[in-house]
XYZ file of C-alpha atoms in Angstrom:
758
model
C -10.370 -27.690 -28.544
C -13.441 -25.524 -28.054
C -17.186 -25.147 -28.440
C -18.135 -22.645 -31.140
C -20.463 -19.682 -30.943
C -20.130 -17.143 -33.728
C -17.350 -14.815 -32.587
C -14.055 -13.491 -33.844
C -11.037 -14.849 -31.994
C -7.311 -15.275 -32.525
C -4.447 -17.531 -31.490
C -0.973 -16.109 -30.845
C 2.357 -17.813 -30.234
C 4.298 -15.232 -28.195
C 7.772 -14.648 -26.826
C 8.505 -13.276 -23.361
C 9.304 -9.868 -24.846
C 5.755 -9.610 -26.214
C 6.628 -10.290 -29.853
C 4.099 -12.418 -31.762
C 5.803 -15.187 -33.727
C 2.519 -16.439 -35.146
C -0.890 -14.755 -35.258
C -3.945 -16.678 -36.486
C -7.040 -14.471 -36.713
C -10.388 -16.183 -37.416
C -12.820 -13.667 -38.908
C -16.350 -15.159 -39.071
C -17.831 -15.748 -42.564
C -14.875 -13.979 -44.119
C -11.290 -15.231 -43.916
C -8.436 -16.454 -41.743
C -5.461 -14.073 -41.486
C -1.949 -15.348 -40.682
C 0.763 -12.893 -39.674
C 3.558 -12.125 -37.190
C 4.764 -9.047 -35.277
C 8.512 -9.302 -34.485
C 8.171 -6.508 -33.458
C 6.331 -4.944 -36.438
C 3.520 -6.576 -38.392
C 4.697 -8.296 -41.562
C 2.829 -9.182 -44.743
C -0.340 -11.244 -44.318
C -1.086 -14.721 -45.565
C -4.837 -15.288 -46.030
C -6.687 -18.587 -45.933
C -10.357 -19.413 -46.294
C -12.560 -19.425 -43.213
C -13.156 -22.907 -41.689
C -16.662 -24.278 -41.395
C -17.546 -23.862 -37.730
C -20.859 -25.221 -36.477
C -22.576 -23.243 -33.731
C -22.693 -25.125 -30.436
C -20.423 -27.918 -31.674
C -16.898 -28.724 -30.600
C -14.007 -27.923 -32.926
C -10.299 -28.664 -32.890
C -7.441 -26.516 -34.210
C -3.939 -27.978 -34.463
C -0.769 -25.984 -35.216
C 2.099 -28.141 -36.462
C 5.689 -26.881 -36.445
C 7.206 -28.077 -39.735
C 10.815 -27.758 -40.939
C 10.448 -24.182 -42.177
C 6.831 -23.209 -41.519
C 3.676 -23.608 -39.459
C 0.935 -25.903 -40.827
C -2.704 -25.889 -39.712
C -5.335 -28.545 -39.198
C -9.007 -27.874 -38.617
C -10.830 -30.878 -37.142
C -7.762 -32.934 -38.132
C -7.927 -31.855 -41.817
C -4.863 -30.041 -43.239
C -5.532 -26.495 -44.412
C -4.139 -25.355 -47.754
C -2.030 -22.429 -46.517
C 1.139 -22.563 -44.468
C 3.039 -19.740 -42.760
C 6.848 -19.346 -42.933
C 9.066 -19.006 -39.888
C 10.059 -15.369 -39.537
C 11.908 -16.082 -36.300
C 13.151 -19.270 -34.753
C 10.452 -21.102 -32.788
C 12.949 -21.402 -29.915
C 11.772 -17.983 -28.733
C 8.125 -19.035 -28.299
C 7.271 -19.000 -24.581
C 3.504 -19.318 -24.421
C 0.249 -19.493 -26.333
C -2.265 -16.655 -26.074
C -5.978 -16.719 -26.867
C -7.596 -13.369 -27.521
C -11.237 -12.386 -28.061
C -13.933 -14.985 -28.354
C -16.882 -13.358 -26.567
C -20.511 -14.288 -27.163
C -20.193 -17.644 -25.443
C -17.320 -19.199 -27.405
C -15.641 -21.657 -25.014
C -12.101 -22.989 -25.077
C -12.196 -26.373 -23.386
C -8.599 -27.554 -23.633
C -5.173 -26.261 -24.678
C -2.172 -28.550 -25.128
C 1.399 -27.392 -25.802
C 3.615 -30.465 -26.240
C 7.388 -30.894 -26.261
C 9.745 -28.938 -24.019
C 7.433 -25.926 -23.918
C 5.301 -25.170 -20.924
C 2.268 -27.420 -20.731
C -0.994 -25.761 -19.802
C -4.331 -27.459 -19.479
C -7.421 -25.396 -18.796
C -10.553 -27.426 -18.275
C -13.211 -24.784 -18.986
C -11.332 -21.581 -19.753
C -14.368 -19.692 -18.556
C -13.341 -20.389 -14.930
C -10.887 -17.498 -15.096
C -13.474 -15.053 -16.416
C -16.154 -16.385 -14.091
C -13.838 -15.704 -11.155
C -13.521 -12.076 -12.241
C -17.313 -11.766 -12.513
C -17.761 -13.430 -9.123
C -15.290 -11.067 -7.439
C -16.936 -8.031 -9.006
C -20.333 -9.089 -7.704
C -18.955 -9.788 -4.205
C -17.211 -6.421 -3.981
C -20.213 -4.556 -5.372
C -22.463 -6.055 -2.697
C -19.988 -5.048 0.019
C -19.477 -1.459 -1.166
C -22.304 -0.030 -3.287
C -24.527 2.237 -1.219
C -22.447 1.750 1.940
C -21.052 4.457 4.209
C -17.393 5.455 4.079
C -16.883 3.777 7.444
C -18.281 0.481 6.112
C -16.126 0.693 2.988
C -12.998 1.299 5.089
C -13.846 -1.622 7.383
C -14.171 -3.907 4.353
C -10.933 -2.648 2.761
C -9.137 -3.145 6.079
C -10.346 -6.715 6.482
C -8.572 -9.818 5.214
C -11.599 -10.633 3.064
C -11.671 -7.186 1.479
C -7.940 -7.085 0.899
C -7.956 -10.456 -0.863
C -11.046 -9.628 -2.931
C -9.830 -6.213 -4.095
C -6.229 -7.138 -4.916
C -7.161 -10.517 -6.390
C -9.616 -8.858 -8.768
C -7.094 -6.181 -9.728
C -4.410 -8.781 -10.535
C -6.764 -10.928 -12.617
C -7.969 -7.860 -14.524
C -4.384 -6.787 -15.221
C -3.612 -10.250 -16.586
C -6.735 -10.203 -18.732
C -6.052 -6.694 -20.071
C -3.021 -8.027 -21.982
C -5.034 -10.894 -23.470
C -3.839 -13.524 -20.994
C -5.369 -15.787 -18.373
C -4.113 -17.644 -15.287
C -4.739 -21.186 -14.204
C -6.274 -20.173 -10.885
C -6.293 -23.813 -9.738
C -2.500 -24.037 -9.929
C -1.170 -24.636 -6.405
C 1.349 -21.775 -6.352
C -0.955 -19.298 -8.117
C -3.744 -20.181 -5.698
C -1.373 -19.528 -2.773
C -0.500 -16.087 -4.150
C -4.162 -15.192 -4.687
C -5.178 -16.252 -1.185
C -2.269 -15.103 0.978
C -2.926 -11.550 2.172
C 0.674 -10.458 2.706
C 1.855 -11.950 -0.597
C -0.826 -10.434 -2.809
C -0.720 -7.061 -1.025
C 3.037 -6.958 -1.582
C 2.675 -8.108 -5.192
C 0.143 -5.368 -5.977
C 1.821 -2.481 -4.100
C 5.441 -2.839 -5.234
C 5.231 -0.811 -8.429
C 4.107 -1.151 -12.016
C 5.371 -3.358 -14.853
C 6.673 -1.629 -17.953
C 4.874 -3.755 -20.542
C 1.965 -4.702 -18.256
C 2.931 -8.403 -18.503
C 1.481 -9.385 -15.145
C 1.071 -12.986 -16.253
C 4.823 -13.260 -16.726
C 5.390 -11.721 -13.297
C 3.093 -14.325 -11.747
C 4.869 -17.129 -13.627
C 8.313 -16.071 -12.396
C 7.145 -15.539 -8.825
C 5.268 -18.845 -8.585
C 8.191 -20.740 -10.101
C 10.442 -19.234 -7.413
C 8.191 -20.289 -4.534
C 7.872 -23.714 -6.136
C 11.656 -24.080 -6.215
C 12.152 -22.418 -2.836
C 9.212 -22.908 -0.421
C 10.986 -20.619 2.070
C 10.295 -17.718 -0.298
C 6.817 -17.364 1.192
C 7.844 -14.976 3.952
C 10.338 -12.385 5.091
C 13.254 -11.164 2.990
C 12.917 -14.067 0.555
C 9.290 -13.174 -0.143
C 10.237 -9.550 -0.797
C 13.050 -10.661 -3.106
C 10.776 -13.143 -4.931
C 8.136 -10.444 -5.524
C 10.811 -7.973 -6.653
C 12.222 -10.562 -9.070
C 8.849 -11.492 -10.530
C 7.803 -7.896 -11.157
C 11.197 -6.792 -12.474
C 11.911 -9.686 -14.812
C 8.408 -9.651 -16.298
C 10.098 -7.136 -18.618
C 13.397 -8.260 -20.195
C 16.488 -7.328 -18.180
C 19.463 -6.960 -20.526
C 23.105 -7.504 -19.746
C 25.057 -4.277 -20.076
C 28.147 -6.257 -21.080
C 26.447 -7.851 -24.104
C 23.095 -6.162 -24.653
C 21.609 -8.985 -26.706
C 21.962 -11.309 -23.699
C 19.130 -11.426 -21.187
C 19.653 -12.026 -17.470
C 17.657 -14.934 -16.058
C 15.435 -13.737 -13.211
C 15.045 -17.024 -11.359
C 18.770 -17.728 -11.439
C 19.354 -14.141 -10.260
C 16.996 -14.721 -7.302
C 18.924 -17.792 -6.137
C 22.264 -16.004 -6.490
C 21.078 -13.035 -4.437
C 19.733 -15.368 -1.745
C 23.192 -16.972 -1.523
C 24.931 -13.590 -1.276
C 22.410 -12.404 1.322
C 23.210 -15.423 3.514
C 26.895 -14.578 3.162
C 26.145 -11.033 4.416
C 27.702 -9.419 1.340
C 25.180 -6.597 1.135
C 24.777 -3.313 2.974
C 21.783 -2.569 5.213
C 19.386 -1.208 2.512
C 19.136 -4.685 0.960
C 17.978 -6.321 4.179
C 15.622 -3.507 5.187
C 14.186 -2.510 1.823
C 10.656 -3.268 0.662
C 10.043 -5.398 -2.422
C 9.816 -2.143 -4.404
C 13.287 -1.056 -3.256
C 14.720 -4.496 -4.043
C 13.559 -4.210 -7.662
C 16.297 -1.621 -8.201
C 18.943 -4.001 -6.878
C 17.965 -7.404 -8.280
C 17.251 -5.847 -11.686
C 20.903 -4.875 -12.172
C 22.122 -4.838 -15.781
C 25.405 -6.320 -14.574
C 26.053 -10.063 -14.747
C 26.659 -11.940 -11.514
C 30.377 -12.091 -12.361
C 30.508 -8.299 -12.702
C 28.774 -7.827 -9.355
C 31.420 -10.027 -7.750
C 34.142 -7.956 -9.457
C 32.542 -4.769 -8.117
C 32.652 -5.949 -4.524
C 36.276 -7.100 -4.891
C 37.587 -3.955 -6.552
C 35.766 -1.035 -4.942
C 38.085 1.485 -3.313
C 38.289 0.859 0.424
C 37.266 4.394 1.408
C 34.022 4.012 -0.559
C 33.014 0.573 0.682
C 30.080 1.824 2.754
C 26.420 2.429 1.971
C 26.714 6.238 2.096
C 29.510 6.551 -0.501
C 29.372 3.416 -2.661
C 27.888 4.962 -5.837
C 30.137 8.008 -5.765
C 33.215 5.806 -6.211
C 32.516 6.117 -9.942
C 34.161 9.561 -9.930
C 37.355 8.007 -8.558
C 37.439 4.787 -10.591
C 36.324 6.047 -14.025
C 38.222 8.509 -16.182
C 36.100 10.800 -18.325
C 37.521 10.141 -21.806
C 36.025 11.078 -25.164
C 38.637 8.893 -26.880
C 40.238 5.647 -25.781
C 44.020 5.270 -25.635
C 44.079 4.433 -29.351
C 42.136 7.544 -30.330
C 38.782 5.831 -31.022
C 35.787 8.025 -30.196
C 33.368 6.950 -27.477
C 30.565 7.691 -29.940
C 31.703 4.777 -32.089
C 30.164 2.416 -29.505
C 31.682 -1.074 -29.383
C 34.989 -0.135 -31.125
C 35.761 2.278 -28.262
C 35.785 -0.793 -25.995
C 37.748 -2.830 -28.559
C 34.598 -4.786 -29.499
C 34.681 -6.621 -26.163
C 31.904 -6.910 -23.553
C 31.254 -3.530 -21.917
C 31.684 -4.632 -18.323
C 32.285 -2.594 -15.177
C 35.937 -3.599 -15.456
C 36.036 -2.280 -19.038
C 34.697 1.094 -17.880
C 37.339 1.163 -15.158
C 40.266 0.289 -17.449
C 39.280 2.116 -20.647
C 37.194 5.075 -19.476
C 33.772 6.469 -20.338
C 31.646 9.585 -20.628
C 28.455 10.405 -18.724
C 26.615 7.175 -19.617
C 29.408 4.848 -18.549
C 30.174 6.886 -15.442
C 26.530 6.648 -14.333
C 26.225 2.941 -15.216
C 29.336 2.208 -13.160
C 27.854 4.065 -10.184
C 24.586 2.141 -10.459
C 26.361 -1.218 -10.809
C 28.587 -0.519 -7.823
C 25.607 0.385 -5.643
C 23.555 -2.637 -6.717
C 26.487 -5.010 -6.187
C 26.452 -3.945 -2.534
C 22.683 -4.152 -2.087
C 21.902 -0.449 -2.497
C 19.013 0.571 -4.820
C 20.115 2.615 -7.837
C 19.151 3.310 -11.444
C 20.005 5.381 -14.487
C 18.163 8.594 -15.332
C 18.296 10.601 -18.505
C 18.697 14.384 -18.648
C 18.798 16.648 -21.719
C 21.938 15.505 -23.572
C 23.239 13.703 -20.499
C 23.062 10.542 -18.358
C 22.872 10.776 -14.573
C 21.881 8.326 -11.854
C 19.840 8.218 -8.680
C 20.623 6.017 -5.704
C 19.361 5.345 -2.196
C 21.523 7.157 0.330
C 20.702 7.648 4.014
C 17.085 6.675 3.511
C 16.320 8.877 0.526
C 16.868 9.002 -3.221
C 19.647 11.363 -4.268
C 20.884 12.275 -7.715
C 24.470 11.847 -8.916
C 26.484 12.986 -11.947
C 23.802 15.646 -12.210
C 23.622 18.695 -14.469
C 19.878 19.399 -14.794
C 18.267 18.478 -11.479
C 15.272 16.304 -10.633
C 12.737 18.260 -12.658
C 14.515 17.460 -15.940
C 15.347 13.825 -15.150
C 13.491 10.858 -16.644
C 13.810 7.147 -15.920
C 16.222 5.637 -18.446
C 14.914 3.327 -21.164
C 14.445 -0.349 -20.175
C 14.100 0.526 -16.474
C 10.778 -0.049 -14.730
C 9.025 2.852 -13.062
C 5.745 3.521 -11.287
C 3.038 6.010 -12.263
C 5.114 8.284 -14.522
C 8.541 8.219 -16.123
C 9.707 11.441 -14.449
C 12.394 10.739 -11.850
C 10.668 12.685 -9.012
C 8.087 9.893 -8.864
C 10.774 7.711 -7.229
C 10.944 9.834 -4.043
C 7.131 9.960 -4.091
C 6.836 6.161 -4.191
C 9.609 5.887 -1.612
C 7.587 8.040 0.797
C 4.558 5.820 0.181
C 6.641 2.689 0.844
C 7.914 4.128 4.124
C 4.367 3.952 5.479
C 3.428 0.724 3.766
C 0.237 -0.019 5.700
C -1.203 3.360 4.779
C -0.169 2.987 1.156
C -1.799 -0.427 0.929
C -5.023 0.822 2.523
C -5.001 3.815 0.189
C -4.700 1.456 -2.798
C -7.531 -0.737 -1.535
C -9.790 2.301 -1.112
C -8.851 3.464 -4.623
C -9.951 0.096 -6.008
C -13.047 0.030 -3.790
C -14.144 3.475 -5.013
C -14.808 1.998 -8.457
C -17.737 0.107 -6.920
C -19.145 3.024 -4.914
C -22.233 4.893 -6.027
C -21.267 7.868 -8.231
C -22.030 10.450 -5.508
C -20.005 8.484 -2.941
C -16.937 7.829 -5.105
C -15.285 11.159 -4.297
C -15.591 10.625 -0.552
C -13.800 7.268 -0.769
C -11.079 8.621 -3.064
C -10.587 11.651 -0.826
C -10.135 9.361 2.171
C -7.535 7.372 0.189
C -5.632 10.567 -0.623
C -5.632 11.653 3.023
C -4.345 8.264 4.203
C -1.479 8.284 1.682
C -1.028 11.647 -0.091
C 1.953 10.237 -2.034
C -0.221 7.688 -3.874
C -0.269 9.340 -7.295
C -2.722 6.782 -8.689
C -5.332 8.089 -6.232
C -4.959 11.635 -7.546
C -5.464 10.405 -11.097
C -8.781 8.871 -10.070
C -9.677 11.936 -7.999
C -9.845 13.843 -11.260
C -12.465 11.421 -12.588
C -14.433 11.471 -9.328
C -14.656 15.264 -9.445
C -16.263 15.095 -12.885
C -19.331 13.311 -11.481
C -22.226 15.729 -12.259
C -24.302 14.698 -9.209
C -21.487 15.425 -6.751
C -22.433 18.522 -4.685
C -19.829 21.269 -4.783
C -20.012 21.898 -1.034
C -19.174 18.234 -0.342
C -15.938 18.590 -2.316
C -14.976 21.862 -0.700
C -15.710 20.689 2.830
C -13.680 17.522 2.292
C -10.676 19.450 1.031
C -10.612 22.144 3.718
C -8.451 20.204 6.175
C -6.009 19.152 3.465
C -5.645 22.632 2.011
C -5.352 24.115 5.502
C -2.489 21.749 6.359
C -0.782 22.559 3.040
C -1.090 26.261 3.729
C 0.314 25.828 7.241
C 3.286 23.942 5.802
C 3.854 26.749 3.301
C 3.870 29.284 6.131
C 6.918 27.617 7.655
C 10.310 29.148 7.047
C 12.063 27.289 4.241
C 14.703 27.494 1.544
C 12.529 29.239 -1.068
C 14.939 28.756 -4.005
C 15.102 24.951 -3.785
C 13.964 23.351 -7.092
C 13.031 26.773 -8.513
C 13.840 27.720 -12.150
C 17.318 29.199 -12.463
C 19.339 30.574 -15.354
C 22.859 31.943 -15.691
C 24.945 33.668 -18.340
C 27.858 31.294 -17.683
C 28.062 27.487 -17.528
C 24.337 27.459 -18.279
C 23.940 23.672 -18.307
C 24.986 23.417 -14.662
C 23.099 26.442 -13.304
C 20.781 24.223 -11.249
C 23.791 23.267 -9.092
C 23.798 26.781 -7.631
C 20.591 26.252 -5.648
C 20.041 22.478 -5.495
C 20.375 20.448 -2.295
C 23.626 18.727 -3.240
C 27.261 19.682 -2.783
C 28.322 19.569 -6.439
C 29.507 23.019 -7.470
C 28.746 25.531 -10.222
C 31.721 27.425 -11.576
C 32.321 30.223 -14.067
C 35.457 31.304 -15.916
C 34.116 34.758 -16.884
C 35.277 37.861 -15.047
C 31.645 38.895 -14.494
C 28.862 36.391 -13.848
C 25.105 36.678 -13.354
C 22.395 34.214 -12.383
C 18.654 34.690 -11.895
C 16.180 32.606 -9.881
C 12.424 32.697 -10.457
C 10.789 32.294 -7.029
C 7.503 31.343 -8.781
C 5.437 33.039 -6.060
C 6.010 36.125 -3.880
C 8.440 35.498 -1.026
C 9.557 37.453 2.010
C 13.291 36.938 2.529
C 14.889 36.645 5.958
C 18.380 35.373 5.153
C 20.700 34.387 2.302
C 23.574 31.931 2.818
C 26.262 31.317 0.163
C 28.758 28.442 0.351
C 31.646 29.341 -1.970
C 33.769 26.782 -3.835
C 37.395 26.798 -2.672
C 38.486 30.427 -2.591
C 36.679 31.378 -5.817
C 34.516 33.996 -4.107
C 33.240 37.231 -5.603
C 34.898 40.158 -3.827
C 32.186 42.427 -5.229
C 28.592 41.439 -5.794
C 25.055 42.798 -5.803
C 21.781 41.005 -5.105
C 18.636 42.312 -6.776
C 14.971 41.541 -6.081
C 12.164 41.873 -8.631
C 8.655 43.056 -7.725
C 5.408 41.850 -9.314
C 6.084 43.985 -12.407
C 9.420 42.260 -13.019
C 11.437 45.378 -12.177
C 14.692 44.640 -10.293
C 16.012 46.745 -7.392
C 19.357 46.310 -5.646
C 18.699 45.104 -2.093
C 22.065 43.799 -0.847
C 25.808 43.887 -1.655
C 28.987 42.265 -0.330
C 29.089 45.062 2.249
C 26.117 43.450 4.017
C 27.676 39.998 4.385
C 29.133 38.203 7.363
C 31.889 35.789 6.274
C 33.136 32.738 8.143
C 36.341 31.000 7.010
C 38.555 31.512 3.982
C 38.211 28.237 2.020
C 34.846 26.679 1.069
C 33.598 29.482 3.287
C 30.087 30.820 3.933
C 28.659 34.296 3.435
C 25.509 35.182 5.390
C 23.327 38.160 4.409
C 20.279 39.286 6.359
C 16.986 39.766 4.530
C 14.925 42.861 3.744
C 11.314 44.036 3.923
C 8.853 43.581 1.071
C 8.154 40.652 -1.219
C 10.438 39.355 -3.957
C 9.271 37.531 -7.086
C 12.713 36.926 -8.584
C 16.300 37.193 -7.368
C 19.379 38.117 -9.382
C 23.025 38.083 -8.349
C 25.786 39.856 -10.267
C 29.352 38.865 -9.295
C 32.638 40.656 -10.034
C 36.308 40.468 -9.021
C 36.498 36.705 -8.502
C 39.560 34.588 -7.806
C 40.881 31.734 -9.943
C 40.247 28.330 -8.347
C 43.197 26.429 -6.821
C 42.616 23.285 -8.914
C 43.427 24.707 -12.332
C 39.872 24.761 -13.755
C 40.286 28.478 -14.590
C 37.104 29.452 -12.794
C 36.824 32.831 -11.083
C 33.553 32.135 -9.307
C 32.387 28.922 -7.673
C 29.244 28.234 -5.623
C 28.477 24.995 -3.774
C 25.215 26.173 -2.221
C 23.048 29.267 -2.577
C 20.295 29.151 0.040
C 17.547 31.704 0.577
C 15.435 31.312 3.702
C 12.060 32.942 4.048
C 8.336 32.470 3.501
C 6.247 31.818 0.395
C 3.021 33.774 -0.117
C 0.048 33.517 -2.435
C -0.442 35.586 -5.562
C -3.437 37.635 -4.411
C -6.151 38.535 -6.913
C -9.685 39.857 -6.603
C -11.503 36.524 -6.453
C -14.924 38.239 -6.277
C -14.589 40.113 -9.559
C -17.629 39.480 -11.792
C -18.717 36.459 -9.774
C -22.463 35.845 -9.300
C -23.846 38.163 -6.599
C -27.137 39.579 -5.374
C -25.901 43.085 -6.175
C -23.846 42.967 -9.369
C -22.949 46.673 -9.128
C -20.557 46.038 -6.228
C -18.269 43.478 -7.924
C -18.478 44.327 -11.627
C -15.109 46.110 -11.677
C -16.747 49.469 -12.444
C -16.606 52.227 -9.791
C -19.290 54.199 -11.596
C -21.968 51.650 -10.758
C -23.226 52.228 -7.214
C -25.160 50.134 -4.732
C -26.831 51.724 -1.688
C -27.828 49.612 1.303
C -31.265 50.219 2.773
C -33.058 49.044 5.849
C -34.785 46.332 3.859
C -31.869 45.534 1.592
C -28.637 45.508 3.587
C -27.123 42.142 2.592
C -25.093 41.048 -0.426
C -24.110 37.450 -1.169
C -21.269 36.643 -3.585
C -20.779 33.116 -4.920
C -17.020 32.677 -5.379
C -17.698 29.399 -7.255
C -14.367 27.853 -6.265
C -12.776 26.971 -2.950
C -10.924 30.163 -2.050
C -8.539 31.389 0.589
C -9.789 34.907 1.270
C -7.087 37.040 2.868
C -8.967 40.297 3.183
C -12.076 42.146 2.028
C -11.861 45.736 0.782
C -14.989 47.888 0.484
C -14.745 51.137 -1.479
C -17.607 53.413 -0.513
C -18.713 56.992 -0.851
C -20.862 59.234 1.319
C -21.061 59.258 5.088
C -18.492 57.614 7.324
C -21.021 55.833 9.490
C -21.884 52.256 8.879
C -20.646 48.952 10.215
C -19.640 46.154 7.809
C -20.242 42.555 8.835
C -18.427 40.026 6.667
C -19.395 36.358 6.759
C -17.938 33.571 4.710
C -18.565 29.898 4.689
C -18.958 26.578 2.979
C -22.398 25.051 2.943
C -23.959 25.740 6.307
C -20.658 26.301 8.142
C -20.228 30.047 8.617
C -17.339 32.015 10.099
C -17.617 35.718 10.830
C -15.327 38.719 10.929
C -16.612 42.218 11.446
C -15.069 45.644 11.298
C -15.981 49.284 11.237
C -13.601 50.316 8.456
C -13.578 49.601 4.742
C -11.101 46.696 5.022
C -11.503 43.440 6.905
C -8.720 40.873 7.377
C -10.317 37.487 6.836
C -7.867 34.629 6.178
C -10.359 31.777 5.744
C -11.142 29.076 3.194
C -14.597 29.837 1.782
C -16.655 29.383 -1.373
C -19.164 32.173 -0.760
C -19.191 35.517 1.045
C -22.075 37.300 2.748
C -21.665 41.006 3.496
C -24.117 42.883 5.714
C -24.054 46.701 5.993
C -25.273 48.482 9.114
C -26.108 52.075 8.189
C -27.821 53.853 5.316
C -25.826 57.056 4.834
C -23.210 55.668 2.445
C -23.006 54.052 -0.990
C -20.845 51.125 -2.067
C -18.746 51.543 -5.217
C -16.930 48.234 -5.325
C -16.048 45.244 -3.149
C -12.816 43.306 -3.619
C -12.029 39.996 -1.946
C -8.288 39.429 -2.214
C -7.179 35.830 -2.115
C -6.405 32.697 -4.061
C -8.829 30.237 -5.663
C -8.132 26.516 -5.958
C -8.974 24.582 -9.113
C -11.478 22.108 -7.725
C -15.149 21.555 -8.472
């Protein structure tokens, strides 16, 4: 029942998976379109447009008949009916979409065993959004960064900002909430609950209404779920089961989130889980409670795990002991046949254990085993392969791996935050480890939307400093930098401290080959295992083997350490380093190594002078492994310790200057300083780390060069009497002053690295 004002609007009967079982689209002065999307749009049925009267109340009734939907307008039956394309049993809720221009929906009734919702004045939801926007705008617009941070840090600010964000997310999918509902009202007005709800990751289909429904039903059934572990588990369940969670055993079956919550509460009381379950945030718990395994399977997992692996540091890796890698089952049926491989029975953890599997089943078993014991885990996809990641010793690690983190994506049907790439899990984990900072960072990100355009960057930059791992902040930083009224010097000054700390971190000695591109001429698919951080090995059955690592940027090498696999060590090898032209030179051989042990032993090689851009190792005269894999060479770890350096370029070349002859790249153009004209200013345009300044001159040898560089009004100085000055500062402009008139300047080069900011 509503009050009409000319506007297009539609009514949808929807399932929890987002499919539209019935779509009724009222198009003013034209027609009424009936359709469904299960999941794709079908053929339309068109009816005439009802006679609405502006400002007068109308009533639309949908009747579920034996085989179709029938419609009444103001209690009069319409001529068209719409056939069932799916059973009405799947309908979970009614959705109203559109209807701007003052159209009001006054009452909605859903009878029978469906959920009953009654909204007296649907506008209350939208008015609340408008009210919150106005409140936040008054608190933030035109205010100093300090005032904005004080507001975001307050209970009032936290509730306002996160409440608005949740309501907007619900509205963005065409839904509303009954904000007067007791449980929903509690969520919206409890600081810890709503902060947790809004900082525990994204929802795959953006169905925030469903997440709220599941969460509020849990706290209705279990009032103790309003704090502590139960609150974290309730939030995790609501967010996770807002998107369908399938049973791996029978994929068409869905796991019930609320029932899963109660079962996990029972198991938690019985102390059946390892420490990560009890200490994890709501975000971590999502990757436990969202297990694809049925409750019965999780019980089986705890009963049948091998004793030596029944601890939180080894639980997932039991998969390699309990699952046989088999392309064919015992009756010769291929694993690629799907269900027949498992004899057309449910594909349970027990089935994997008894029958076997390939990479997908091996990884699913690992994930299920971890989750059954309260350890976060999930599937990841790699090119032509399935792997898994799990939470071990306080960090995400990758198992059953062949391609490394950089080529791993979250598996289909699994929720993720920010981006699908697997490395975003460690990023979110780092944010969750400092939860107060992450929450404040999120509140500042939301607050920045209400700041004046010139002030937006300052607020976003503060959010990024408080929690650098908050990827959503960096996405909005990009938009803030596009503001045309934002002064360049403001951006550069704000980023100096951050870039300085990054540069200091890069100057620390590190393993410079970690996560760098690597290729090999043997066992190419597993080449990343040579230099990754894990203990899985790379092996080669050739009599000669070569691998190459791209260091990405110039590196000075201090030490190389090689952990060989078994006794499959190269008796003869050479290590080559490439310069900036790509030309390789032999720098070390086996004669330079120091070896400790004889089995799984280490070789240590000292570094060399100069900078390397790539490394190559050629191995000969290996030894067949003792396990019968017919591999002559095996490497568990290849570590290269040293320092990373910048690619230095002439950042002053052809940049705006007060004497274009000195930085035009042409030695034939000359500039001569005079008593009245002894200064040159070069605008580097971007924030730049200037390592040194080189002045090529001709004429007399007298003359002192004063080099200044700065950002805005902040100036640092270096001076020297020669033609080269070591600088090592972050600047965006350079001022050079020449003392002496008996020489001419051919060209000035400022060697350094520019950063891609405003």
